[in-house]
PDB file of C-alpha atoms in Angstrom:
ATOM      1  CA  UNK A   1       1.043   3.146  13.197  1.00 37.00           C
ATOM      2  CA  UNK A   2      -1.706   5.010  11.000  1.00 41.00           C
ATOM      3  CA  UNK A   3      -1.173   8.062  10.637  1.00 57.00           C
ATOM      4  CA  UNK A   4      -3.935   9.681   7.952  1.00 71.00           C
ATOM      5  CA  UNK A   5      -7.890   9.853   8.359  1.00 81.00           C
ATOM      6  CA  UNK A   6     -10.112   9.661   5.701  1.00 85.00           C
ATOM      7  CA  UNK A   7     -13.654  10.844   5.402  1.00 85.00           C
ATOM      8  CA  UNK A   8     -15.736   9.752   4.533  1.00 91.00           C
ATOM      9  CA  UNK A   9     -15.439   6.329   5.989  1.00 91.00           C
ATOM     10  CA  UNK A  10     -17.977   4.687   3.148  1.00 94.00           C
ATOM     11  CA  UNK A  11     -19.324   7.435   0.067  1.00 95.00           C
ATOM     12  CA  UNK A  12     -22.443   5.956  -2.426  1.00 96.00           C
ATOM     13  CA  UNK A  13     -23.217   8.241  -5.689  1.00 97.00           C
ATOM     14  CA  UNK A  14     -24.569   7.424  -9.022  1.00 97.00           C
ATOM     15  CA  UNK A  15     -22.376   7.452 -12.242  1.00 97.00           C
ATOM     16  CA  UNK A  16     -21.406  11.086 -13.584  1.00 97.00           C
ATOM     17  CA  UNK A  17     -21.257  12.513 -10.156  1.00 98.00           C
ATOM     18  CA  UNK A  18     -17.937  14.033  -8.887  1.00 98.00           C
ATOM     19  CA  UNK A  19     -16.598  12.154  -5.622  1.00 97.00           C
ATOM     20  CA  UNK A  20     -14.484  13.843  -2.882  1.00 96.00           C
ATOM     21  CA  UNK A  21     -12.570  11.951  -0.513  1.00 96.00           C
ATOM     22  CA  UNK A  22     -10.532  13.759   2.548  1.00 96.00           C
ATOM     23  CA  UNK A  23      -7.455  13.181   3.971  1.00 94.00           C
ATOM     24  CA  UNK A  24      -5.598  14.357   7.465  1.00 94.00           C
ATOM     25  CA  UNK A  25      -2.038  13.571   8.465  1.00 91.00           C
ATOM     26  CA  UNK A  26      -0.045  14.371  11.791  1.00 87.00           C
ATOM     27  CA  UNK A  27       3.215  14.932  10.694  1.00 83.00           C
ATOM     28  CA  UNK A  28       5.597  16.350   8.408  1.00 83.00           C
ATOM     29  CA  UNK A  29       5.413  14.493   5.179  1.00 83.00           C
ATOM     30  CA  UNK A  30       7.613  14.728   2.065  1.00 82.00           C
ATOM     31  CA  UNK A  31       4.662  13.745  -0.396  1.00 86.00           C
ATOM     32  CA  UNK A  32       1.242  12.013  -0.325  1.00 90.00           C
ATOM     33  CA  UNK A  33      -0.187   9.734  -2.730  1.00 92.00           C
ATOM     34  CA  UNK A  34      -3.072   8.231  -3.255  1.00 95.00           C
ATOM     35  CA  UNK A  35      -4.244   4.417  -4.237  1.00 96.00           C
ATOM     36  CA  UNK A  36      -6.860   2.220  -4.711  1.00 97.00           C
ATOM     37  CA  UNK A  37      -7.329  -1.067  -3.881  1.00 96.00           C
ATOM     38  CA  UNK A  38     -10.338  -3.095  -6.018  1.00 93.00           C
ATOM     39  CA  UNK A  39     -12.269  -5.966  -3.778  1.00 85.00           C
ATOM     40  CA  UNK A  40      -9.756  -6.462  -1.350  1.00 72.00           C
ATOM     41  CA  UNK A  41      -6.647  -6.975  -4.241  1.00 85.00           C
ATOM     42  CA  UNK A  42      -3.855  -5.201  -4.593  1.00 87.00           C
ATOM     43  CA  UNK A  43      -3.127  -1.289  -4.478  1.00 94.00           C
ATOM     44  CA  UNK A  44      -3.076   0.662  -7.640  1.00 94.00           C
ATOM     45  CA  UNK A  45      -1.114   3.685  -7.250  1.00 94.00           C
ATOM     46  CA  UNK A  46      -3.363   6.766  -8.419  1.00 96.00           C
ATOM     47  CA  UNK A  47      -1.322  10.272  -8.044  1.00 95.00           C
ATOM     48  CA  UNK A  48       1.559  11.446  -6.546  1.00 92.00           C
ATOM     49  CA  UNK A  49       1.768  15.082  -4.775  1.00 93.00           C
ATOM     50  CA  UNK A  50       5.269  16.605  -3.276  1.00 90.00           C
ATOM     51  CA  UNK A  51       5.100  18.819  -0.243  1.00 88.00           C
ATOM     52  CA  UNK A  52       5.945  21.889  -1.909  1.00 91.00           C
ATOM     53  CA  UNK A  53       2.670  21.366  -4.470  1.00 95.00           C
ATOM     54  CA  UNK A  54      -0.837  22.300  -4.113  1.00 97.00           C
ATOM     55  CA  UNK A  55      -2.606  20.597  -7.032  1.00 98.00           C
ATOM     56  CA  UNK A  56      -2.085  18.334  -9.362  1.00 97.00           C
ATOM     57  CA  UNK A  57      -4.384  16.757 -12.093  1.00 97.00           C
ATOM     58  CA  UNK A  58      -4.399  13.178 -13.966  1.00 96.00           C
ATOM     59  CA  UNK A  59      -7.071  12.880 -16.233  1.00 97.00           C
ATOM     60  CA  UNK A  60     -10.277  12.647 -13.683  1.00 97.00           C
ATOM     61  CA  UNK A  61      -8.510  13.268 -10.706  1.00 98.00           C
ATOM     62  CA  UNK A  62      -7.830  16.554  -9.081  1.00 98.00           C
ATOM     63  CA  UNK A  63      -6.107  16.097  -5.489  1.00 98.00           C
ATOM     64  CA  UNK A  64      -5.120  19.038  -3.485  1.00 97.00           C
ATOM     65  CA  UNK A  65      -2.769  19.111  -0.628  1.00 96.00           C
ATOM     66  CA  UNK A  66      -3.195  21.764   2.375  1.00 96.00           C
ATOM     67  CA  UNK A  67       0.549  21.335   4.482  1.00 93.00           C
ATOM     68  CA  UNK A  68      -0.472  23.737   6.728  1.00 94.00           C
ATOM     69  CA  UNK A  69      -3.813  22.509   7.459  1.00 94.00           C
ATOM     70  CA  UNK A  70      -1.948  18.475   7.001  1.00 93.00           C
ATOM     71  CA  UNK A  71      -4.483  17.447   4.009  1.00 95.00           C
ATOM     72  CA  UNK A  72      -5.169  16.691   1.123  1.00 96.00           C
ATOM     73  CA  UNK A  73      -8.266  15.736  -1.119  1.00 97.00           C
ATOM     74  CA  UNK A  74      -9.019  13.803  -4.126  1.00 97.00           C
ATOM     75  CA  UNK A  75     -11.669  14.312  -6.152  1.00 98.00           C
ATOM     76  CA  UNK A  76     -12.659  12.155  -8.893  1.00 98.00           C
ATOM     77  CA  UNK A  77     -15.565  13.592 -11.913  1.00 98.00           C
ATOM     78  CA  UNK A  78     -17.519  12.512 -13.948  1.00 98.00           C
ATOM     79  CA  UNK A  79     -17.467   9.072 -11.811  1.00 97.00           C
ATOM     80  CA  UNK A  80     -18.167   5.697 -13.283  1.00 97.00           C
ATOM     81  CA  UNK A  81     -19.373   2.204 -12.379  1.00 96.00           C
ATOM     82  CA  UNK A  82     -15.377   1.005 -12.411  1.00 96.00           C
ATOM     83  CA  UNK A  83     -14.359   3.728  -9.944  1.00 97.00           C
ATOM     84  CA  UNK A  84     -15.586   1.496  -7.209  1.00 97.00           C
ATOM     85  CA  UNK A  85     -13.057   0.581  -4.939  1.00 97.00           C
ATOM     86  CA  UNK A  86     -11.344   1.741  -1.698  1.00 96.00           C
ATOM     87  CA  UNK A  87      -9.345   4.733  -1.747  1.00 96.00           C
ATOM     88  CA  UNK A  88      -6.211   5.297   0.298  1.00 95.00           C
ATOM     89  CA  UNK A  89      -4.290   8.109   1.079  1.00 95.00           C
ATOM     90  CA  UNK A  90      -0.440   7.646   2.056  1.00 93.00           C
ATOM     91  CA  UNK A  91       1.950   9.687   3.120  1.00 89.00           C
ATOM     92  CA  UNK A  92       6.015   9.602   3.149  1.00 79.00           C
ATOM     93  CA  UNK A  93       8.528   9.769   5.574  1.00 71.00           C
ATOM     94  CA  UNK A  94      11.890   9.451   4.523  1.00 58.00           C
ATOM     95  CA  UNK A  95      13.311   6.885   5.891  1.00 54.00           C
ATOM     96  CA  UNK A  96      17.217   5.532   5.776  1.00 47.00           C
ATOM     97  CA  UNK A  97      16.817   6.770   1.884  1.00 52.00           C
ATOM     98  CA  UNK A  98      14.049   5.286   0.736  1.00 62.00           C
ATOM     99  CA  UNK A  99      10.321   6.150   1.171  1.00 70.00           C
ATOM    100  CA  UNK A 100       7.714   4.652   4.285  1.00 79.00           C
ATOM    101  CA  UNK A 101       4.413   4.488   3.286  1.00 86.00           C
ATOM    102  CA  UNK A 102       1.751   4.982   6.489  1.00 88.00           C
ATOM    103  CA  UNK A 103      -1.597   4.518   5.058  1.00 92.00           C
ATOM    104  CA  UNK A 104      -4.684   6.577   6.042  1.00 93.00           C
ATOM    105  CA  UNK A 105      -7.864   4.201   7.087  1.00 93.00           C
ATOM    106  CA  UNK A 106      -9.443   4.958   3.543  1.00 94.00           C
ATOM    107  CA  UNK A 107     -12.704   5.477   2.147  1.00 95.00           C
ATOM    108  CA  UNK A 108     -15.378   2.845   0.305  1.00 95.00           C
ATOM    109  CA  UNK A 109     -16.781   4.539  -3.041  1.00 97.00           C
ATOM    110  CA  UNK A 110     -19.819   3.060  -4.729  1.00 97.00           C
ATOM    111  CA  UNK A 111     -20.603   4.484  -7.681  1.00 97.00           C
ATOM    112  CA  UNK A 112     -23.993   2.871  -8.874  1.00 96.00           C
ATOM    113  CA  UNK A 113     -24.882   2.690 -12.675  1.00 92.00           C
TER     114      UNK A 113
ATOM    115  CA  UNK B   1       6.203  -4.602 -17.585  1.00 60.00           C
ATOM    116  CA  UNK B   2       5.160  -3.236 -14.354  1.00 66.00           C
ATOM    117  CA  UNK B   3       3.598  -6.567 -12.619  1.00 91.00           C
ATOM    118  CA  UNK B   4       4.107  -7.846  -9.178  1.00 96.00           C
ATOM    119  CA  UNK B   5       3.528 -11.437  -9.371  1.00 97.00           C
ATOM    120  CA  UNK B   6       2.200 -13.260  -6.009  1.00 97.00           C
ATOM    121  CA  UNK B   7       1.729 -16.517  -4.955  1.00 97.00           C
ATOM    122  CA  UNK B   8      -0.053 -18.511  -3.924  1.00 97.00           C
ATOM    123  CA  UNK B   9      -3.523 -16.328  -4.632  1.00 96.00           C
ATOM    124  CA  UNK B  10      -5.107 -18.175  -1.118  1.00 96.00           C
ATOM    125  CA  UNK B  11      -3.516 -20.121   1.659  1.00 97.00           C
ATOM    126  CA  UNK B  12      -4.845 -22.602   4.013  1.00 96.00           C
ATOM    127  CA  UNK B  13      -2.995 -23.197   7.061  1.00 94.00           C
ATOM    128  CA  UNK B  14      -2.386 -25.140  10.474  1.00 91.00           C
ATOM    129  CA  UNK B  15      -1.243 -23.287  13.410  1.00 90.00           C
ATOM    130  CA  UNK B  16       1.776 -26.154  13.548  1.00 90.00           C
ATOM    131  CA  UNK B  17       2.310 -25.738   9.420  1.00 90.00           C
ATOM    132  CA  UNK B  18       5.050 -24.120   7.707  1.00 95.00           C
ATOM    133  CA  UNK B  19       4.845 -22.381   4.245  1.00 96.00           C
ATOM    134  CA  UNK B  20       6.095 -19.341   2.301  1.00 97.00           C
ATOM    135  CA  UNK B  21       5.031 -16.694   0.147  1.00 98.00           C
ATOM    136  CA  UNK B  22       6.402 -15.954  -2.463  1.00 98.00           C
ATOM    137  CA  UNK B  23       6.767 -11.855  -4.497  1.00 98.00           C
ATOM    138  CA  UNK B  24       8.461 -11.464  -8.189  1.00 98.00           C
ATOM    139  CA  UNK B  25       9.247  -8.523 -10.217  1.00 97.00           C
ATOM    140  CA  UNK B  26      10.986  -8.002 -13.077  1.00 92.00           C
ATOM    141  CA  UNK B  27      10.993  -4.366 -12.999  1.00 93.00           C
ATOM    142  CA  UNK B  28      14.866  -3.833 -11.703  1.00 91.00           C
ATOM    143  CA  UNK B  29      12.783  -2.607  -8.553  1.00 92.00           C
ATOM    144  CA  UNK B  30      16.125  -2.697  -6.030  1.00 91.00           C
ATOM    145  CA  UNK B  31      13.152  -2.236  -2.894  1.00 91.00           C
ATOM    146  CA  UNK B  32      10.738  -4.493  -1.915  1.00 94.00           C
ATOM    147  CA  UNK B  33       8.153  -4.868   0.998  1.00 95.00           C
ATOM    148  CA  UNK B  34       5.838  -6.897   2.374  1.00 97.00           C
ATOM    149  CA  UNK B  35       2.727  -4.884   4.060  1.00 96.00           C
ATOM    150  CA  UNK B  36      -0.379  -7.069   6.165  1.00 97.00           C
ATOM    151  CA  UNK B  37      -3.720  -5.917   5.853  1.00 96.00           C
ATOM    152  CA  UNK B  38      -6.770  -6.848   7.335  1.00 95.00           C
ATOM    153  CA  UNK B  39     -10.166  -6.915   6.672  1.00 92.00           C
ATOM    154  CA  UNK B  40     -11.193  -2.990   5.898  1.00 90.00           C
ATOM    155  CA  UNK B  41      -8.366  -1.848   7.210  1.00 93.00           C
ATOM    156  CA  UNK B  42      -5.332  -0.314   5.782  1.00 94.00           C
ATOM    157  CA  UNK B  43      -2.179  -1.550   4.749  1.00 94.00           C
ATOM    158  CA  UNK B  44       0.608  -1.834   7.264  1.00 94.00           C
ATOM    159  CA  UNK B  45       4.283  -1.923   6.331  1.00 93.00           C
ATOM    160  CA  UNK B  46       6.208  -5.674   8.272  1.00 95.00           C
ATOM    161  CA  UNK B  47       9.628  -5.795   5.978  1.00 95.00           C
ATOM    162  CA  UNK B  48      11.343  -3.416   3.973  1.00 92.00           C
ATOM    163  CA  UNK B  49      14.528  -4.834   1.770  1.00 93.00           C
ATOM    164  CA  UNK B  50      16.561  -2.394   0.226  1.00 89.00           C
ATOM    165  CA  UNK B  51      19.219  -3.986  -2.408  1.00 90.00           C
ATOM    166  CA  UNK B  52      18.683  -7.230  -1.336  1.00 93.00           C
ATOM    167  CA  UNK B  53      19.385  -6.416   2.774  1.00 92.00           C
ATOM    168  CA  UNK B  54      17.016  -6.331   5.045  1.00 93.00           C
ATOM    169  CA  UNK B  55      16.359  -2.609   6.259  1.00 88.00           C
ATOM    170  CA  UNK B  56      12.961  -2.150   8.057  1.00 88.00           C
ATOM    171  CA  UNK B  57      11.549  -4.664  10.577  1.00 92.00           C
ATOM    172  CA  UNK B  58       8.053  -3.219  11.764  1.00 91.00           C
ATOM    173  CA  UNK B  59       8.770  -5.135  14.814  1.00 91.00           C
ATOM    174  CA  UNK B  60       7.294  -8.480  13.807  1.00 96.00           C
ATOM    175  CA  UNK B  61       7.097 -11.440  15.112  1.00 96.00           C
ATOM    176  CA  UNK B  62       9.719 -14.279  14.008  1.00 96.00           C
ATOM    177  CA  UNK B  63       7.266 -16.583  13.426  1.00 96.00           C
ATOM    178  CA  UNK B  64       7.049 -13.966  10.025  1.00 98.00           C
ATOM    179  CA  UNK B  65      10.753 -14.364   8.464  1.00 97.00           C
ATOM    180  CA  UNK B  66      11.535 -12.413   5.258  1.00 98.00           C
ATOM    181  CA  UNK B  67      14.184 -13.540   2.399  1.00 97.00           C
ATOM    182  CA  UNK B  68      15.297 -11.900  -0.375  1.00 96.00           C
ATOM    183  CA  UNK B  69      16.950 -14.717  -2.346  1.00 95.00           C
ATOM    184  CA  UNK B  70      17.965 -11.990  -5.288  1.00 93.00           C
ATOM    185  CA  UNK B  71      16.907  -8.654  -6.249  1.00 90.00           C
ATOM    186  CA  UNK B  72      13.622  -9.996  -7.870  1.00 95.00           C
ATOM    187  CA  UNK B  73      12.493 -12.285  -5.343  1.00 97.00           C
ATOM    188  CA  UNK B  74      10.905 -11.680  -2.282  1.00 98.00           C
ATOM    189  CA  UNK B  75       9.970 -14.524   0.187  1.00 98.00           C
ATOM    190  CA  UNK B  76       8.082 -14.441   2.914  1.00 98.00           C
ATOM    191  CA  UNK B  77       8.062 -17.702   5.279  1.00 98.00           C
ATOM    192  CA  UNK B  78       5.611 -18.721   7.846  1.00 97.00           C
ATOM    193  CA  UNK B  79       5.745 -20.658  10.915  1.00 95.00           C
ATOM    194  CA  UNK B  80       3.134 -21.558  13.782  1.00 94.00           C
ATOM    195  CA  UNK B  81       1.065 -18.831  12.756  1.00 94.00           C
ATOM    196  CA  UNK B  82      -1.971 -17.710  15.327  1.00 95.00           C
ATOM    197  CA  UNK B  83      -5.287 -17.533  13.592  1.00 96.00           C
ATOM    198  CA  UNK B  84      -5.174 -13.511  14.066  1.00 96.00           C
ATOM    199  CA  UNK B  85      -2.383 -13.768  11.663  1.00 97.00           C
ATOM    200  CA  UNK B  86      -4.994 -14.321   8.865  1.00 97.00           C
ATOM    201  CA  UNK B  87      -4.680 -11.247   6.533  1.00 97.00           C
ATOM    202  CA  UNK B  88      -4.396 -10.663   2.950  1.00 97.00           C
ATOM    203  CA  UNK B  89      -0.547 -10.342   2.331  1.00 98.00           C
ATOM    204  CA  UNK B  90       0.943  -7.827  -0.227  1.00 97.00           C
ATOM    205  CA  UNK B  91       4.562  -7.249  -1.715  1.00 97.00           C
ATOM    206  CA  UNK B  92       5.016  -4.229  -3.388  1.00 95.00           C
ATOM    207  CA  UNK B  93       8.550  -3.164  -5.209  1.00 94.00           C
ATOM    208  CA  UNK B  94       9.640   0.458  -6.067  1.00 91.00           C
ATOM    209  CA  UNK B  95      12.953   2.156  -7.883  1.00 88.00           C
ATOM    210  CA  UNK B  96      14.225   2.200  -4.383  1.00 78.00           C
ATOM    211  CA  UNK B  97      15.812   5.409  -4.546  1.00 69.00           C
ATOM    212  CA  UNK B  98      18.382   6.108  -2.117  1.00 63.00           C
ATOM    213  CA  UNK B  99      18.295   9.915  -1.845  1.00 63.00           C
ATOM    214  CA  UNK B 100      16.924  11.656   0.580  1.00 60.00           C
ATOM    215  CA  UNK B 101      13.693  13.841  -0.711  1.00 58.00           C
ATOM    216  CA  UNK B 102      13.012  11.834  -4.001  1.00 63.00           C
ATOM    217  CA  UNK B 103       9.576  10.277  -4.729  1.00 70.00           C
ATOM    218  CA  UNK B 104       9.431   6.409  -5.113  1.00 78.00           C
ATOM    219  CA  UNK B 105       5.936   4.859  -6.489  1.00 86.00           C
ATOM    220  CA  UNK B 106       5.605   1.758  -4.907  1.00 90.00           C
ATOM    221  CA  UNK B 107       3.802  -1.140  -7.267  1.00 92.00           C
ATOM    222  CA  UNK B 108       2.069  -3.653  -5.463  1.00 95.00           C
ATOM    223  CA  UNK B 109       0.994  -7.212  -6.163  1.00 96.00           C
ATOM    224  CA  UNK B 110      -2.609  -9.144  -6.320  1.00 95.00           C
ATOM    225  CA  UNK B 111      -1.581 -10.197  -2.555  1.00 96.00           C
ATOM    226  CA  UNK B 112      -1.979 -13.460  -1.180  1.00 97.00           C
ATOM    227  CA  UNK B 113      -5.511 -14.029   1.259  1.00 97.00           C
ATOM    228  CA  UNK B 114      -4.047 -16.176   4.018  1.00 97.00           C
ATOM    229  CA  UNK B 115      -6.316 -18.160   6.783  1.00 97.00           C
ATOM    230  CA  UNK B 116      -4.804 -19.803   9.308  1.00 96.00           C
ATOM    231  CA  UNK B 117      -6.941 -22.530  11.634  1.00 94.00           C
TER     232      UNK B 117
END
């Protein structure tokens, strides 16, 4: 079952513009991360956020995460060409010890040269 | 080396067919998974091993049967699949941390874009 929303659905910007992408959850979570997926390939896994954080930074990317509102953002700057791609947030249950991703329904970036 | 190899990259198949998928990683990864995803959608979790047994079933059907010959391998086997079983396939493998509250990056494979006629 999905759990997370994303919005928007589909985002188109030009290069150097910051992107923000929106998440929403319905449960308790013990972290969300975030990945991107290229063309329908695999998942790359972008940033990692516990529960008891509220930002967190890797090198373009700034994601916040809001537990009492259940979200989180992720904002990438200064965006480029390769940045396009589908971005997925996912948050963890634990579950028997080890962690169950539920993916949220993501949002397509274009970022045009 | 923090690959997840897949194969095959594409698979044709029969509704009367049987094949497998195949995951490897050489990471020491003691979880692996096998999600389904379809076309702009997200992932969805089917199989979850955890040292080598079989822990999570997302309730899938058994013409889907998971192996997990060792702890790098990962199978996946298919039998009289329904053409709304077409999906890009992905395996993913993580520390597989068994304590309650740690964090566990999953790394995931090219996947495997199956089509079934």
């Amino acid at each position: 079952s999905q759990q997370g929303e994303e919005d928007p659905q589909a985002l188109s910007i030009q290069e150097g513009e910051n992107a923000t992408m929106n998440c929403s959850y319905k449960t308790s979570i013990n972290n969300l991360q975030w990945y991107r997926q290229n063309s329908g390939r695999g998942l790359v896994h972008l940033i990692l956020i516990r529960s008891n954080e509220r930002e967190k930074h890797s090198g373009r990317l700034r994601v916040t995460l809001d537990t009492s509102k259940k979200s989180s953002s992720l904002l990438i700057t200064a965006s480029r060409a390769a940045d396009t791609a589908s971005y997925f947030c996912a948050t963890v249950r634990m579950n028997t010890g080890f962690q169950k991703l539920v993916f949220g329904t993501g949002t397509r970036l274009l970022v045009s040269p | 080396d923090t690959e997840v190899t897949q194969t095959p990259k594409h698979l044709v198949m029969g509704m009367t067919n049987k094949k497998s998928l195949k995951c490897e990683q050489h990471m020491g990864h003691r979880a692996m998974y096998w999600y389904k995803q379809k076309a702009k959608k997200p992932p969805e979790l089917m199989f979850v091993y955890s040292y080598e047994k079989l822990s999570i079933n997302e309730s899938v059907p058994s013409r889907f049967s998971p192996e997990c010959p060792n702890s790098s391998l990962l199978n996946l086997h298919l039998h009289a699949l329904q053409p709304e079983d077409s999906a890009l396939y992905l395996c993913a493998s993580s520390q597989g941390s068994l304590v309650l509250g740690s964090t566990d990056t999953q790394y995931f494979g090219p996947g495997t874009r199956l089509t079934v006629l």
